Coordinates of C-alpha atoms and ligand atoms in Angstrom, one line a residue:
X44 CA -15.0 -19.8 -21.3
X45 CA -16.7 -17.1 -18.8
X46 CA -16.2 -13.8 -19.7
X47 CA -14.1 -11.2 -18.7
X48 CA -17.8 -9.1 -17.7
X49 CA -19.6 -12.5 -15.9
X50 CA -16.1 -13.1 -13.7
X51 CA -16.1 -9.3 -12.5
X52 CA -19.5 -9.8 -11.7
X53 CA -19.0 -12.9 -9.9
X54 CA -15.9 -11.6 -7.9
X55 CA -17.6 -8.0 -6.9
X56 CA -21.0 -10.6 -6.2
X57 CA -18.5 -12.6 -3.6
X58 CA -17.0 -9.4 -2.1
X59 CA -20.5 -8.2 -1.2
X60 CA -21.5 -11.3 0.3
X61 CA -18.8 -12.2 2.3
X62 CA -18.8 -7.9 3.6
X63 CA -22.7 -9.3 5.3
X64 CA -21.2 -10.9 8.0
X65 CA -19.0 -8.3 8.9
X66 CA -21.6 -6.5 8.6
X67 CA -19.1 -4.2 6.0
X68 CA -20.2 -1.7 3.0
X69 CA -18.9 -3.3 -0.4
X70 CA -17.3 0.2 -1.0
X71 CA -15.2 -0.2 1.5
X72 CA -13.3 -3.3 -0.2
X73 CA -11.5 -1.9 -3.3
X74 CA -10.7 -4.8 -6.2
X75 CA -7.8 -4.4 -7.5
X76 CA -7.4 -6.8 -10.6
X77 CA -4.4 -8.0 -11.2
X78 CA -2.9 -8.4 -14.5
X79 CA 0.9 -9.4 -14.8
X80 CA 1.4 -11.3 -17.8
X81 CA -2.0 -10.5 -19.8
X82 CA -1.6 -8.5 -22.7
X83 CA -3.4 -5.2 -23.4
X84 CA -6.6 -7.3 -25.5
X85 CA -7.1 -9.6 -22.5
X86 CA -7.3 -6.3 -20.3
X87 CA -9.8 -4.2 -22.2
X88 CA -12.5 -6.8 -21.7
X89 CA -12.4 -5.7 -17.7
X90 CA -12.3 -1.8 -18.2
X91 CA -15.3 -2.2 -20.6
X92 CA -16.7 -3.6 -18.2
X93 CA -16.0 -0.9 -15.9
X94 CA -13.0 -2.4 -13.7
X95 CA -10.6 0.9 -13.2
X96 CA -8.3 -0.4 -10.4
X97 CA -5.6 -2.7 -11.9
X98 CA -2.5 -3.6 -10.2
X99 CA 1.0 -5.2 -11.5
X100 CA 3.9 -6.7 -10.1
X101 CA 6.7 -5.3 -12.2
X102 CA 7.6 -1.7 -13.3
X103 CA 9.0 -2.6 -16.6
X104 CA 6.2 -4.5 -17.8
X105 CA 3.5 -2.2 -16.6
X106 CA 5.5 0.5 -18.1
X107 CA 4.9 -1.2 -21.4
X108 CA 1.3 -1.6 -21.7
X109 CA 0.0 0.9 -19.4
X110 CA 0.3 3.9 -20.9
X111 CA -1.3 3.5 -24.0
X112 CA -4.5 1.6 -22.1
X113 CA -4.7 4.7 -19.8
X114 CA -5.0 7.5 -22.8
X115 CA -8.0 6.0 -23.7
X116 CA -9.5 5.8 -19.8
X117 CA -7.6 8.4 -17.6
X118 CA -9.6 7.5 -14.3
X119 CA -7.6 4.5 -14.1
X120 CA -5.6 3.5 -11.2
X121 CA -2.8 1.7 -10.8
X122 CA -1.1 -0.3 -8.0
X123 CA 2.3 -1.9 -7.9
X124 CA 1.7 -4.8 -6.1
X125 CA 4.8 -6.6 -6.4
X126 CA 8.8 -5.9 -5.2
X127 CA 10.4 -3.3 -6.2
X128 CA 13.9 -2.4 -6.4
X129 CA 15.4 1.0 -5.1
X130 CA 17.1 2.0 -8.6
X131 CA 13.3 1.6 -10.3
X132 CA 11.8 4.1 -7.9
X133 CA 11.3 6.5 -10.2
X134 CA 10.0 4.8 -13.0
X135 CA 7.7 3.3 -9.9
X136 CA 6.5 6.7 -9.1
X137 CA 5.8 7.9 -12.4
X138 CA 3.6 4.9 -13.3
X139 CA 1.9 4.2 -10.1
X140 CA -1.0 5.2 -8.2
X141 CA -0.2 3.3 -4.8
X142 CA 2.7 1.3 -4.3
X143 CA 2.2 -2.3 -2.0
X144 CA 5.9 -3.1 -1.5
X145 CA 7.4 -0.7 1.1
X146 CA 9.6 -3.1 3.1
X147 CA 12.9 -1.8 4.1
X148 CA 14.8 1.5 5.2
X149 CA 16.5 1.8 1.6
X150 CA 13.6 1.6 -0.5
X151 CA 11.7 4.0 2.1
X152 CA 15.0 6.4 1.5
X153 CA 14.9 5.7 -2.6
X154 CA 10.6 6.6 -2.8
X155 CA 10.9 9.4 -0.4
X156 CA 13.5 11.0 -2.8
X157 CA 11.6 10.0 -5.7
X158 CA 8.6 11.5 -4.8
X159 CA 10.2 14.9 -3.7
X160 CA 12.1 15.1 -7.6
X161 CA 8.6 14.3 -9.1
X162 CA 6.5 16.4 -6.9
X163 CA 4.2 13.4 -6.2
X164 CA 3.5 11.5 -3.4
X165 CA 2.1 8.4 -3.9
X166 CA 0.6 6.3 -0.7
X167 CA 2.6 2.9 0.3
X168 CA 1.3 0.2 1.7
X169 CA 4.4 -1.2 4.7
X170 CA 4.1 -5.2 3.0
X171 CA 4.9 -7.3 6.4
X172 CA 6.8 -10.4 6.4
X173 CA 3.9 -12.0 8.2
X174 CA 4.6 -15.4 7.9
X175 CA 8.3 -14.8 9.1
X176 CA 9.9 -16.4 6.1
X177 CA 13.4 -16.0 5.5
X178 CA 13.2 -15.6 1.7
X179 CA 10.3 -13.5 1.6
X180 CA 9.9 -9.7 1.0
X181 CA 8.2 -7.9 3.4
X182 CA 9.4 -6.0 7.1
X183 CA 9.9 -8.6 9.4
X184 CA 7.5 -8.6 12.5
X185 CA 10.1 -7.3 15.0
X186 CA 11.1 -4.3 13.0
X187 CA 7.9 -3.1 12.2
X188 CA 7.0 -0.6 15.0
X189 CA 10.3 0.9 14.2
X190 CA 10.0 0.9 10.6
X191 CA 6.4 2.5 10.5
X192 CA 7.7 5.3 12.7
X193 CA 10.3 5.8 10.0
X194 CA 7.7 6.2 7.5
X195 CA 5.7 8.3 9.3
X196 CA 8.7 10.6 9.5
X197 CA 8.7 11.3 6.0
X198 CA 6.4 13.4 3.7
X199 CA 5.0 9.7 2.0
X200 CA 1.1 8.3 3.0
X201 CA 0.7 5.6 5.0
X202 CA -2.0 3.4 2.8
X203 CA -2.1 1.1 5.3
X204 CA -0.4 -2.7 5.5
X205 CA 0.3 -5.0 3.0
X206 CA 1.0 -9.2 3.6
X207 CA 1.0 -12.5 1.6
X208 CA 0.5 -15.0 3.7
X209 CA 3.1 -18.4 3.5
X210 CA 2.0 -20.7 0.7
X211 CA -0.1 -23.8 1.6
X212 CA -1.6 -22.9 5.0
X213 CA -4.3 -21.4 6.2
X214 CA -4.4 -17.8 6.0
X215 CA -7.2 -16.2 7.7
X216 CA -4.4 -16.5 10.8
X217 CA -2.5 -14.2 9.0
X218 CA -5.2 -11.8 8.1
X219 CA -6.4 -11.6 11.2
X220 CA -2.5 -11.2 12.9
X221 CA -2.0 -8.1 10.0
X222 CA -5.7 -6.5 11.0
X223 CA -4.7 -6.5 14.8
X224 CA -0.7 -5.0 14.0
X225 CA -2.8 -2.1 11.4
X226 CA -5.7 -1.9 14.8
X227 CA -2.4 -1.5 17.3
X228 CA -0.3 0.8 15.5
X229 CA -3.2 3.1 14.0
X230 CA -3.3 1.7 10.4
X231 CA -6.1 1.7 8.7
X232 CA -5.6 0.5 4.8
X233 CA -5.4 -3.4 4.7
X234 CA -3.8 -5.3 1.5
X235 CA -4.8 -9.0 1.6
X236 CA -6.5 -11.5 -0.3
X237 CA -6.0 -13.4 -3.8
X238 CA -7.7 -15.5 -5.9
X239 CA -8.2 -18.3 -3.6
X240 CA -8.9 -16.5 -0.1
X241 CA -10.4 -13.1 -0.8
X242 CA -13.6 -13.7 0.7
X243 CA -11.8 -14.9 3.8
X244 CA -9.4 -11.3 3.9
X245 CA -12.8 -9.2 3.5
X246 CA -14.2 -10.6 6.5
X247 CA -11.4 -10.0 8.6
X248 CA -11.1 -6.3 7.2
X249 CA -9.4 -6.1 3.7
X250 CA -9.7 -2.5 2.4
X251 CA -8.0 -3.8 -0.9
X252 CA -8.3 -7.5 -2.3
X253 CA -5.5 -8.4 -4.9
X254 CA -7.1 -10.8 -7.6
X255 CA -6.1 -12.4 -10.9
X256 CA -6.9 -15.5 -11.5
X257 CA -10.1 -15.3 -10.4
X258 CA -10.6 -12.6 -12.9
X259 CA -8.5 -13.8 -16.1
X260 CA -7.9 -16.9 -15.8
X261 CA -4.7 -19.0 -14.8
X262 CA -1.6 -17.6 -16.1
Ligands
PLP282 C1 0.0 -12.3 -8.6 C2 -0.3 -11.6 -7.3 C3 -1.7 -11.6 -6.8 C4 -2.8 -12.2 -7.6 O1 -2.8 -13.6 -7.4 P1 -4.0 -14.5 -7.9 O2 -3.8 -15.8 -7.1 O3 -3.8 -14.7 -9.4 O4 -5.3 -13.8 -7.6 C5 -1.9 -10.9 -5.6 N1 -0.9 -10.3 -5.0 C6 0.4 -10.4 -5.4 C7 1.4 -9.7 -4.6 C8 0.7 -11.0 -6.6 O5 2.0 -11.1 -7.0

């Protein structure tokens, strides 16, 4: 098997290329590697090889390995990627660096409070629903200019916008409808890409790329 060092190289190696086209800066894209489910010795491969930006998709497990990984490397930074519920928003905002999962009034409410009690604001992406599926987590498309207003009424940062596309299609579409809603309402931060489409998410203007597979294998 690869390692750990040879797939980081290969996934910042694909970033650059695919920034020539759109005639981006690599620095502009930020990795963040994602890695629910691995354990702490499957991780420390990555920061030895100098990854620092992880991200996770639940509080309770992140709150388990995280803290003894970051005493040895304080410069890392970590994103909660996944949905969170509004009675773990303090645990959220204790752990994490940037928070991807800002969808709905009541969360906004539970993080804004959060952050006031800790004395720490922490920047949230708004994740759309951009694929309009009932199930799914994110704002859905018609309450989004009202919803970003609401966030800009409180003290939190606006990282930018956050999507995952529907399973199965095509999602540069989708990419490129979230780059023109962050263009129109003055957003600048864009969450989008995975394993299997992050080249396509930095050409149409990904500021962070979400990948895990690509990095540690299947889960
Ligand atoms: C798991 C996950 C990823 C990473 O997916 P891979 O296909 O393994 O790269 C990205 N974003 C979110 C929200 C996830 O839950």
């Amino acid at each position: 098997m690869e390692s750990a060092s040879s797939r980081l190289a290969d996934v910042n190696a694909n970033i650059a290329r695919a920034c020539k086209p759109a005639r981006r800066a690599p620095a502009e894209v930020t990795l963040i590697a994602v890695s629910k489910t691995h354990d702490a010795p499957a991780i420390r491969p990555l920061i030895d090889a100098g990854q620092r930006v992880f991200g996770e998709n639940r509080v309770q497990e992140a709150g388990a390995k995280w803290p003894a990984l970051r005493e040895a490397h304080p410069d890392i930074v970590l994103h909660l990627i996944g949905q969170l519920q509004s009675n773990k928003a303090d645990e959220a905002v204790a752990l994490f660096d940037a928070i991807h999962s800002l969808d709905r009034p009541s969360l906004l409410t539970a993080l804004a409070r959060a952050m006031d009690k800790a004395g720490r604001q922490v920047p949230c992406f708004v994740q759309v629903n951009i694929g309009d599926e009932p199930q799914k987590g994110g704002c859905p498309l018609a309450n989004l200019p009202a919803f970003l207003a609401e966030v800009r009424a409180t003290a939190i940062p606006l990282a930018g916008l956050m999507c995952i596309p529907p399973a199965g299609t095509e999602a540069a579409p989708f990419f490129a409808l979230l780059a023109k809603l962050a263009a129109d309402h003055g957003v600048t931060g864009l969450s989008m890409g995975m394993s299997g489409d992050y080249e396509t998410a930095v050409i149409l203007g990904a500021s962070h790329v979400r990948v895990g597979t690509a990095l540690f294998g299947a889960r």
